[in-house]
Amino acid sequence: MKKIPKPVIILGLVSLFTDIASEMLYPVTPLFMVSLGASMGVIGLVEGLAEVTAGFLKGYFGFLSDKVKRRNIFVVTGYTLSALSKPLPGIFSSIGVVVGSRVTDRIGKGIRTAPRDALLASYSDGNTGAIFGFHRAMDTLGAAIGPIIALILLYFYKVDYKFIFLIAFVPSILAVIVTLFVKDNYKGSKEREKVSYISFMKEAPKEYKILLLLITIFSFANSSDVFIILKAGNISKSSNYAIAGYIFYNLVYALSSYPIGKFADKLGKRNIFTAGILLFSFIYLGFGLLEQPNLIIIFILFIIYGIYASSTEGVTKAWVSDLIHDSRRSSAIGLLTMIQSFAVMLGSVAAGVIWDQFGSQWMFYTSAILSFLVFLSLLFWRNKINKV
């Protein structure tokens, strides 16, 4: 079995600390905004704005990283900016500041994501699935630890939401310190080249283009996770249960990411990704049908949601990394995540409006149907390729 390289472990620690901070705030932020008077539509708009900001910058800095032939400078800058944004709502409590903090955090994510993922892939030795699975495991372990800390502070110490924003600054700074140990590992030509969307898409393989289209369509269905948190809270009549469910989802996600990544290396990224999309459709149908308090079913859905996430997020980046040479890998991942984020933004706004106008069940039904259509398209694509 191939070992996980030391630089990948370092990047995993960076993501661990960052997600401890980010996920302390992620389930708390929509609840904080509701306490400040925000509607579901406003929450959806904020999440969409945050994602589209990150998405646009992922594309831009992905291309810029390939152009300047460097990765680490974007990694350090991105994590630092996100860290500085964390405590702001704890100091200045208003919807405007929450929006500004969330968007600034996503700017940092937009700067670092594509160069970091290209750097991760550069350490692969035919095991991109395992590498991205390991990274997602570390990232998501932080996403489980963060809400646990938030839940403890809220439940046992009776602190308010503002204090949690201040505490989140601590692991963020630890992440920034660890980034100083990140080194470049660029394997392409060192000569400066002209990199553009048009030139990249002309030379990109057909499989990448098809994947780009299908993920874009799926992203309209894959609205922000805050809606699942809010739905779980509405059903259980408890914000603490909603946060606990989200913690449980992240634990399952963290524990399953590495083994599923290894399975993807053996069984094929397309096959694992296709199964993940089917799971997503089932999960959203389940949340749509669920109207009465039933904690067992809620936690079962969160378990399946964690497996879905392990089967898609890291696997997608590993799949793209296998298709694209290192000299264009940051561009490929950046473009994919940029378009994906635009679609998530529109999907989040639409989800919030549908929830407000027609009820939560129709929001979940719509996502379930659209994602199932993507699943059928992936099956058709696979069968068509197999017949050639």
Tab-separated table of C-alpha atoms in Angstrom, residues 64-212:
chain	number	residue	atom	x	y	z
A	64	LEU	CA	-3.051	32.476	-12.290
A	65	SER	CA	-1.284	29.678	-10.397
A	66	ASP	CA	-0.637	27.805	-13.649
A	67	LYS	CA	0.527	31.031	-15.265
A	68	VAL	CA	3.100	31.952	-12.589
A	69	LYS	CA	4.025	28.275	-11.956
A	70	ARG	CA	3.577	28.588	-8.190
A	71	ARG	CA	1.210	27.083	-5.648
A	72	ASN	CA	2.337	27.835	-2.093
A	73	ILE	CA	1.999	31.652	-2.194
A	74	PHE	CA	-1.712	31.281	-2.953
A	75	VAL	CA	-2.115	28.692	-0.211
A	76	VAL	CA	-0.570	30.951	2.471
A	77	THR	CA	-2.437	34.076	1.324
A	78	GLY	CA	-5.803	32.342	1.127
A	79	TYR	CA	-5.665	30.763	4.560
A	80	THR	CA	-4.436	34.005	6.153
A	81	LEU	CA	-7.304	36.063	4.726
A	82	SER	CA	-9.872	33.530	5.918
A	83	ALA	CA	-8.376	33.572	9.412
A	84	LEU	CA	-8.609	37.351	9.707
A	85	SER	CA	-12.307	37.322	8.767
A	86	LYS	CA	-13.425	34.845	11.434
A	87	PRO	CA	-13.846	37.041	14.560
A	88	LEU	CA	-15.545	40.049	12.898
A	89	PRO	CA	-19.216	39.129	13.639
A	90	GLY	CA	-18.252	38.578	17.279
A	91	ILE	CA	-17.018	42.154	17.461
A	92	PHE	CA	-19.616	43.883	15.267
A	93	SER	CA	-22.936	42.029	15.404
A	94	SER	CA	-25.103	42.844	12.397
A	95	ILE	CA	-26.324	41.057	9.291
A	96	GLY	CA	-24.032	43.246	7.156
A	97	VAL	CA	-20.934	42.243	9.115
A	98	VAL	CA	-21.921	38.569	9.009
A	99	VAL	CA	-22.266	38.836	5.233
A	100	GLY	CA	-18.917	40.648	4.932
A	101	SER	CA	-17.137	38.104	7.118
A	102	ARG	CA	-18.622	35.154	5.247
A	103	VAL	CA	-17.707	36.614	1.852
A	104	THR	CA	-14.152	37.498	2.976
A	105	ASP	CA	-13.693	33.972	4.263
A	106	ARG	CA	-14.802	32.656	0.870
A	107	ILE	CA	-12.387	35.031	-0.890
A	108	GLY	CA	-9.593	33.335	1.021
A	109	LYS	CA	-10.980	29.946	0.011
A	110	GLY	CA	-11.153	31.080	-3.608
A	111	ILE	CA	-7.500	32.121	-3.607
A	112	ARG	CA	-6.148	28.894	-2.122
A	113	THR	CA	-8.353	26.023	-3.306
A	114	ALA	CA	-7.252	25.282	-6.884
A	115	PRO	CA	-3.501	25.799	-6.250
A	116	ARG	CA	-3.724	23.637	-3.112
A	117	ASP	CA	-5.541	20.838	-4.927
A	118	ALA	CA	-3.053	20.954	-7.791
A	119	LEU	CA	-0.265	20.746	-5.196
A	120	LEU	CA	-1.932	17.710	-3.596
A	121	ALA	CA	-2.236	15.960	-6.959
A	122	SER	CA	1.424	16.633	-7.750
A	123	TYR	CA	2.396	14.206	-4.959
A	124	SER	CA	0.308	11.380	-6.424
A	125	ASP	CA	1.859	8.117	-7.560
A	126	GLY	CA	-1.216	6.616	-9.180
A	127	ASN	CA	-3.211	7.093	-5.977
A	128	THR	CA	-5.039	10.407	-6.435
A	129	GLY	CA	-8.180	8.919	-4.906
A	130	ALA	CA	-6.351	7.995	-1.711
A	131	ILE	CA	-4.569	11.364	-1.509
A	132	PHE	CA	-7.717	13.429	-1.970
A	133	GLY	CA	-9.599	11.018	0.273
A	134	PHE	CA	-7.019	11.521	3.027
A	135	HIS	CA	-7.175	15.290	2.611
A	136	ARG	CA	-10.966	15.282	2.717
A	137	ALA	CA	-10.804	13.091	5.832
A	138	MET	CA	-8.578	15.615	7.634
A	139	ASP	CA	-10.645	18.524	6.353
A	140	THR	CA	-13.880	16.894	7.461
A	141	LEU	CA	-12.515	15.767	10.815
A	142	GLY	CA	-12.078	19.463	11.497
A	143	ALA	CA	-15.634	19.977	10.252
A	144	ALA	CA	-16.800	17.534	12.934
A	145	ILE	CA	-14.631	18.917	15.753
A	146	GLY	CA	-15.672	22.527	15.077
A	147	PRO	CA	-19.427	22.076	15.651
A	148	ILE	CA	-18.694	19.889	18.701
A	149	ILE	CA	-16.808	22.812	20.242
A	150	ALA	CA	-19.664	25.154	19.294
A	151	LEU	CA	-22.240	22.779	20.787
A	152	ILE	CA	-20.286	22.456	24.046
A	153	LEU	CA	-19.939	26.223	24.348
A	154	LEU	CA	-23.635	26.783	23.628
A	155	TYR	CA	-24.997	23.995	25.834
A	156	PHE	CA	-22.672	23.718	28.824
A	157	TYR	CA	-21.303	27.246	29.133
A	158	LYS	CA	-24.375	29.139	27.915
A	159	VAL	CA	-22.273	31.432	25.738
A	160	ASP	CA	-23.863	33.437	22.963
A	161	TYR	CA	-23.166	33.131	19.240
A	162	LYS	CA	-20.828	36.153	19.257
A	163	PHE	CA	-18.350	34.458	21.580
A	164	ILE	CA	-18.042	31.478	19.220
A	165	PHE	CA	-16.952	33.779	16.395
A	166	LEU	CA	-14.129	35.035	18.609
A	167	ILE	CA	-13.011	31.536	19.684
A	168	ALA	CA	-12.886	30.406	16.034
A	169	PHE	CA	-9.972	32.770	15.475
A	170	VAL	CA	-7.600	30.492	17.461
A	171	PRO	CA	-7.519	27.401	15.191
A	172	SER	CA	-7.497	29.710	12.154
A	173	ILE	CA	-4.178	31.209	13.259
A	174	LEU	CA	-2.748	27.725	13.887
A	175	ALA	CA	-3.627	26.852	10.287
A	176	VAL	CA	-1.795	29.924	9.008
A	177	ILE	CA	1.337	28.926	10.966
A	178	VAL	CA	1.316	25.421	9.462
A	179	THR	CA	1.019	26.844	5.914
A	180	LEU	CA	4.532	28.254	6.329
A	181	PHE	CA	5.823	24.678	5.968
A	182	VAL	CA	4.097	24.180	2.577
A	183	LYS	CA	6.546	23.913	-0.335
A	184	ASP	CA	5.951	24.059	-4.089
A	185	ASN	CA	6.127	20.884	-6.150
A	186	TYR	CA	5.302	22.157	-9.632
A	187	LYS	CA	6.155	19.537	-12.287
A	188	GLY	CA	5.301	21.346	-15.501
A	189	SER	CA	7.474	23.535	-17.683
A	190	LYS	CA	8.904	26.578	-15.893
A	191	GLU	CA	8.529	28.769	-18.972
A	192	ARG	CA	5.817	31.397	-18.789
A	193	GLU	CA	2.819	30.556	-20.976
A	194	LYS	CA	-0.353	32.340	-21.966
A	195	VAL	CA	-3.194	30.669	-20.081
A	196	SER	CA	-6.847	31.458	-20.837
A	197	TYR	CA	-10.232	29.856	-20.527
A	198	ILE	CA	-10.511	29.513	-24.309
A	199	SER	CA	-7.111	27.906	-24.836
A	200	PHE	CA	-7.624	25.579	-21.901
A	201	MET	CA	-11.043	24.362	-23.055
A	202	LYS	CA	-9.713	23.765	-26.576
A	203	GLU	CA	-7.042	21.402	-25.295
A	204	ALA	CA	-9.069	19.822	-22.461
A	205	PRO	CA	-10.112	16.167	-23.004
A	206	LYS	CA	-13.740	15.358	-23.862
A	207	GLU	CA	-14.257	13.454	-20.612
A	208	TYR	CA	-13.391	16.582	-18.618
A	209	LYS	CA	-15.901	18.657	-20.614
A	210	ILE	CA	-18.710	16.153	-20.051
A	211	LEU	CA	-17.878	15.975	-16.345
A	212	LEU	CA	-17.913	19.774	-16.173
